[in-house]
C-alpha cells in the first residue's frame, strides 16, 4: 500500500463520542487526503492537505476536522460521532495535483468505523 | 454539480474475452481521467491516467480511451483472467482533488 498505514483498522464507537483516525506515510508526498466510501456513493473527499498545517475542505466535510502537524501524519477527527458517519475511511497521498507526473493517488488499507 | 456514471454496477464476462467498462460524466470538463482497481477490503490501486489531449492509453492488457466530446471514457481489459475480477473505479480531476464514480464490479468466469 505504497508506504501508507492507517490506524485503527477497525473501530466501534458510540454516538456522541470523539474519534480520531490516523494516517501515516513514509513516501514524503506533499498531498494527503481523507475519503469515505459508502455503498451507492463511491469515494467522497472529506478533507485534504497540501502541506504541513495547510488543509482544505472537500465535498463532505461537515462533522469532520483534520490536522497535519508533520509531513507524514494526517489526522481525521469526528468531534461527536453520529450513526451517519459509519463508513469505511481511506487515506490517500499524491506527489502532485497539477497533472505532472505523480498526480495519481495512493491509498491506505482503510479504517472501518461503526457508530452505534 | 459534476456527475460520474459507470455503466453498470456489475459485469460478468467469460475468461479470455475483452471486458469493456464505461465511465460517463456530465457538468464537467476534466483535464485528466484516471482508472483504479479495488479489491474487497482494500484501498483502490492506481492503474492508468489519460490526459484530455490523449485519445488512447495502453498498459499491458489494459487500454483506456477518453472522448471529451462524448464525455466518456472506456476501459478495456483484453484476454481477461479470473484474477482481473475486482471493482474498477474511474476518477476525474478537480481543482485540487479527484471525483470518483461508484465503480463497476467485474467478475471473470473461468
CSV table of C-alpha atoms in Angstrom, one decimal:
chain,number,residue,atom,x,y,z
A,1,UNK,CA,0.0,0.0,0.0
A,2,UNK,CA,2.7,2.5,-1.0
A,3,UNK,CA,4.0,3.1,2.5
A,4,UNK,CA,0.7,4.3,3.9
A,5,UNK,CA,-0.7,3.0,7.2
A,6,UNK,CA,-4.0,3.8,8.9
A,7,UNK,CA,-4.9,3.3,12.5
A,8,UNK,CA,-7.0,1.9,13.9
A,9,UNK,CA,-8.1,-0.5,11.2
A,10,UNK,CA,-11.5,-1.2,12.8
A,11,UNK,CA,-13.3,0.8,15.5
A,12,UNK,CA,-16.7,0.7,17.1
A,13,UNK,CA,-17.8,3.7,19.0
A,14,UNK,CA,-20.9,5.2,20.5
A,15,UNK,CA,-22.9,8.2,19.2
A,16,UNK,CA,-21.6,11.4,20.6
A,17,UNK,CA,-18.0,10.3,21.3
A,18,UNK,CA,-15.0,11.9,19.7
A,19,UNK,CA,-13.0,9.7,17.3
A,20,UNK,CA,-9.6,10.3,15.7
A,21,UNK,CA,-8.3,8.3,12.8
A,22,UNK,CA,-4.6,8.5,11.9
A,23,UNK,CA,-2.9,8.2,8.5
A,24,UNK,CA,0.9,7.8,8.3
A,25,UNK,CA,3.0,7.9,5.2
A,26,UNK,CA,6.7,7.1,4.6
A,27,UNK,CA,6.7,8.5,1.0
A,28,UNK,CA,7.2,12.1,1.8
A,29,UNK,CA,4.4,13.1,-0.5
A,30,UNK,CA,3.1,16.6,-0.2
A,31,UNK,CA,-0.6,16.0,-0.6
A,32,UNK,CA,-2.8,13.9,1.7
A,33,UNK,CA,-6.5,13.2,1.6
A,34,UNK,CA,-9.3,11.6,3.6
A,35,UNK,CA,-12.2,9.9,1.8
A,36,UNK,CA,-15.1,8.0,3.0
A,37,UNK,CA,-16.6,5.2,1.0
A,38,UNK,CA,-20.3,4.2,1.2
A,39,UNK,CA,-22.4,1.9,-0.9
A,40,UNK,CA,-24.1,3.8,-3.7
A,41,UNK,CA,-21.9,6.9,-3.2
A,42,UNK,CA,-18.4,5.7,-4.0
A,43,UNK,CA,-15.4,7.6,-2.6
A,44,UNK,CA,-16.1,11.1,-1.4
A,45,UNK,CA,-13.5,13.5,-0.3
A,46,UNK,CA,-13.7,14.8,3.3
A,47,UNK,CA,-10.7,17.0,3.7
A,48,UNK,CA,-7.3,17.2,2.1
A,49,UNK,CA,-3.9,18.8,2.9
A,50,UNK,CA,-1.4,20.4,0.6
A,51,UNK,CA,1.3,20.8,3.2
A,52,UNK,CA,2.1,21.0,6.9
A,53,UNK,CA,-0.7,23.0,8.6
A,54,UNK,CA,-2.3,23.6,5.2
A,55,UNK,CA,-5.7,21.9,4.8
A,56,UNK,CA,-8.9,22.5,2.9
A,57,UNK,CA,-12.5,21.1,2.8
A,58,UNK,CA,-13.7,18.5,0.4
A,59,UNK,CA,-17.2,17.5,-0.7
A,60,UNK,CA,-18.4,16.1,2.6
A,61,UNK,CA,-16.5,18.0,5.4
A,62,UNK,CA,-19.4,18.7,7.8
A,63,UNK,CA,-18.8,17.0,11.1
A,64,UNK,CA,-15.1,16.4,10.4
A,65,UNK,CA,-11.9,18.2,11.2
A,66,UNK,CA,-8.3,17.5,10.2
A,67,UNK,CA,-4.8,18.4,11.3
A,68,UNK,CA,-1.4,17.9,9.8
A,69,UNK,CA,1.5,18.9,12.1
A,70,UNK,CA,4.1,16.8,10.3
A,71,UNK,CA,4.5,15.8,6.6
A,72,UNK,CA,4.0,12.2,7.4
A,73,UNK,CA,0.9,12.3,9.5
A,74,UNK,CA,-2.7,13.4,8.7
A,75,UNK,CA,-5.4,13.1,11.4
A,76,UNK,CA,-9.1,13.0,10.9
A,77,UNK,CA,-11.3,13.8,13.9
A,78,UNK,CA,-15.0,13.3,14.3
A,79,UNK,CA,-15.8,15.7,17.1
A,80,UNK,CA,-19.0,14.0,18.1
A,81,UNK,CA,-19.7,10.8,16.1
A,82,UNK,CA,-23.1,10.1,14.6
A,83,UNK,CA,-24.5,7.0,13.0
A,84,UNK,CA,-24.4,8.7,9.6
A,85,UNK,CA,-20.6,8.6,9.9
A,86,UNK,CA,-20.5,4.9,9.9
A,87,UNK,CA,-18.3,4.2,6.9
A,88,UNK,CA,-15.0,3.0,5.6
A,89,UNK,CA,-12.4,5.7,5.7
A,90,UNK,CA,-9.5,5.8,3.3
A,91,UNK,CA,-6.4,8.0,3.4
A,92,UNK,CA,-4.6,8.7,0.2
A,93,UNK,CA,-1.4,10.5,-0.8
A,94,UNK,CA,-0.1,12.1,-4.0
A,95,UNK,CA,3.0,13.9,-5.1
A,96,UNK,CA,1.2,16.5,-7.2
A,97,UNK,CA,-2.2,17.8,-8.2
A,98,UNK,CA,-1.2,19.7,-11.2
A,99,UNK,CA,-1.2,16.9,-13.7
A,100,UNK,CA,2.6,16.5,-13.9
A,101,UNK,CA,3.9,13.0,-13.1
A,102,UNK,CA,2.9,11.8,-9.8
A,103,UNK,CA,-0.6,13.0,-10.0
A,104,UNK,CA,-2.1,9.6,-9.2
A,105,UNK,CA,-3.2,8.9,-5.7
A,106,UNK,CA,-2.0,6.0,-3.5
A,107,UNK,CA,-4.5,4.7,-0.9
A,108,UNK,CA,-4.1,3.2,2.5
A,109,UNK,CA,-5.8,0.0,3.6
A,110,UNK,CA,-8.8,1.8,5.1
A,111,UNK,CA,-10.5,2.1,8.5
A,112,UNK,CA,-13.9,0.6,9.1
A,113,UNK,CA,-15.8,2.8,11.6
A,114,UNK,CA,-19.1,1.8,13.1
A,115,UNK,CA,-21.0,4.3,15.2
A,116,UNK,CA,-23.7,2.7,17.3
B,1,UNK,CA,-22.5,19.6,-9.7
B,2,UNK,CA,-20.5,17.0,-11.5
B,3,UNK,CA,-21.9,13.6,-12.0
B,4,UNK,CA,-19.9,10.5,-12.9
B,5,UNK,CA,-21.7,7.3,-14.0
B,6,UNK,CA,-20.1,3.9,-14.5
B,7,UNK,CA,-22.2,1.9,-16.9
B,8,UNK,CA,-23.3,-0.8,-14.6
B,9,UNK,CA,-22.8,-2.0,-11.0
B,10,UNK,CA,-21.7,-5.4,-12.1
B,11,UNK,CA,-20.4,-7.0,-15.3
B,12,UNK,CA,-19.8,-10.8,-15.8
B,13,UNK,CA,-17.5,-11.9,-18.6
B,14,UNK,CA,-16.0,-15.2,-19.8
B,15,UNK,CA,-12.3,-15.8,-19.3
B,16,UNK,CA,-10.3,-14.8,-22.4
B,17,UNK,CA,-12.8,-12.2,-23.6
B,18,UNK,CA,-12.4,-8.5,-23.6
B,19,UNK,CA,-14.1,-6.6,-20.8
B,20,UNK,CA,-15.2,-3.1,-21.6
B,21,UNK,CA,-16.2,-0.7,-18.8
B,22,UNK,CA,-17.7,2.7,-19.4
B,23,UNK,CA,-17.4,6.0,-17.5
B,24,UNK,CA,-19.7,8.9,-18.4
B,25,UNK,CA,-19.6,12.3,-16.9
B,26,UNK,CA,-21.7,15.5,-17.0
B,27,UNK,CA,-21.3,19.1,-16.0
B,28,UNK,CA,-17.6,18.9,-16.1
B,29,UNK,CA,-14.5,19.2,-18.3
B,30,UNK,CA,-11.7,17.3,-16.6
B,31,UNK,CA,-8.2,17.6,-17.9
B,32,UNK,CA,-7.3,14.1,-16.7
B,33,UNK,CA,-9.1,10.9,-16.1
B,34,UNK,CA,-7.8,8.0,-14.0
B,35,UNK,CA,-8.8,4.4,-13.5
B,36,UNK,CA,-8.3,2.5,-10.3
B,37,UNK,CA,-8.8,-1.1,-9.2
B,38,UNK,CA,-10.3,-2.0,-5.8
B,39,UNK,CA,-10.3,-5.5,-4.3
B,40,UNK,CA,-12.7,-6.3,-1.4
B,41,UNK,CA,-11.5,-4.9,1.9
B,42,UNK,CA,-8.6,-3.0,0.3
B,43,UNK,CA,-7.9,0.5,-0.9
B,44,UNK,CA,-8.1,1.5,-4.6
B,45,UNK,CA,-4.9,0.9,-6.6
B,46,UNK,CA,-4.0,3.3,-9.5
B,47,UNK,CA,-3.9,1.7,-12.9
B,48,UNK,CA,-3.9,4.4,-15.7
B,49,UNK,CA,-4.1,8.1,-16.2
B,50,UNK,CA,-5.1,9.7,-19.5
B,51,UNK,CA,-5.0,13.4,-20.4
B,52,UNK,CA,-7.6,15.2,-22.3
B,53,UNK,CA,-5.4,15.6,-25.4
B,54,UNK,CA,-4.7,11.8,-25.5
B,55,UNK,CA,-7.2,9.6,-27.2
B,56,UNK,CA,-5.9,6.3,-26.1
B,57,UNK,CA,-3.5,4.9,-23.5
B,58,UNK,CA,-2.3,1.3,-23.1
B,59,UNK,CA,-0.6,-0.6,-20.4
B,60,UNK,CA,-0.1,-4.3,-20.9
B,61,UNK,CA,-3.6,-5.8,-21.3
B,62,UNK,CA,-5.3,-2.6,-20.3
B,63,UNK,CA,-6.5,0.1,-22.7
B,64,UNK,CA,-8.2,3.4,-21.9
B,65,UNK,CA,-9.9,5.8,-24.3
B,66,UNK,CA,-11.0,9.4,-23.5
B,67,UNK,CA,-13.6,11.2,-25.6
B,68,UNK,CA,-14.1,14.7,-24.3
B,69,UNK,CA,-16.8,15.4,-26.9
B,70,UNK,CA,-18.9,12.4,-25.7
B,71,UNK,CA,-17.8,13.0,-22.1
B,72,UNK,CA,-16.9,9.3,-21.9
B,73,UNK,CA,-14.0,7.0,-21.1
B,74,UNK,CA,-13.9,3.3,-22.0
B,75,UNK,CA,-11.7,0.9,-20.1
B,76,UNK,CA,-10.8,-2.4,-21.8
B,77,UNK,CA,-9.2,-5.5,-20.4
B,78,UNK,CA,-8.1,-7.9,-23.1
B,79,UNK,CA,-7.7,-11.6,-22.6
B,80,UNK,CA,-9.4,-11.3,-19.3
B,81,UNK,CA,-8.4,-13.6,-16.4
B,82,UNK,CA,-10.2,-14.6,-13.2
B,83,UNK,CA,-7.5,-12.6,-11.4
B,84,UNK,CA,-8.9,-9.4,-13.1
B,85,UNK,CA,-12.1,-9.8,-11.0
B,86,UNK,CA,-12.4,-6.6,-8.9
B,87,UNK,CA,-14.2,-3.3,-8.8
B,88,UNK,CA,-12.9,-0.7,-11.2
B,89,UNK,CA,-13.3,3.0,-10.4
B,90,UNK,CA,-13.0,5.9,-12.8
B,91,UNK,CA,-11.9,9.3,-11.3
B,92,UNK,CA,-12.0,12.8,-12.8
B,93,UNK,CA,-9.7,15.6,-11.8
B,94,UNK,CA,-11.0,18.5,-9.9
B,95,UNK,CA,-9.2,21.7,-8.9
B,96,UNK,CA,-7.4,20.0,-6.0
B,97,UNK,CA,-8.7,16.5,-5.9
B,98,UNK,CA,-10.4,13.6,-7.6
B,99,UNK,CA,-14.1,12.8,-8.0
B,100,UNK,CA,-14.8,9.1,-8.2
B,101,UNK,CA,-17.5,7.1,-9.8
B,102,UNK,CA,-19.2,4.4,-7.8
B,103,UNK,CA,-17.4,1.6,-9.7
B,104,UNK,CA,-18.2,-1.4,-11.8
B,105,UNK,CA,-17.7,-4.8,-10.2
B,106,UNK,CA,-16.2,-7.1,-12.8
B,107,UNK,CA,-16.3,-10.9,-12.5
B,108,UNK,CA,-14.3,-13.0,-14.9
B,109,UNK,CA,-15.8,-16.5,-15.1
B,110,UNK,CA,-13.3,-19.4,-15.7
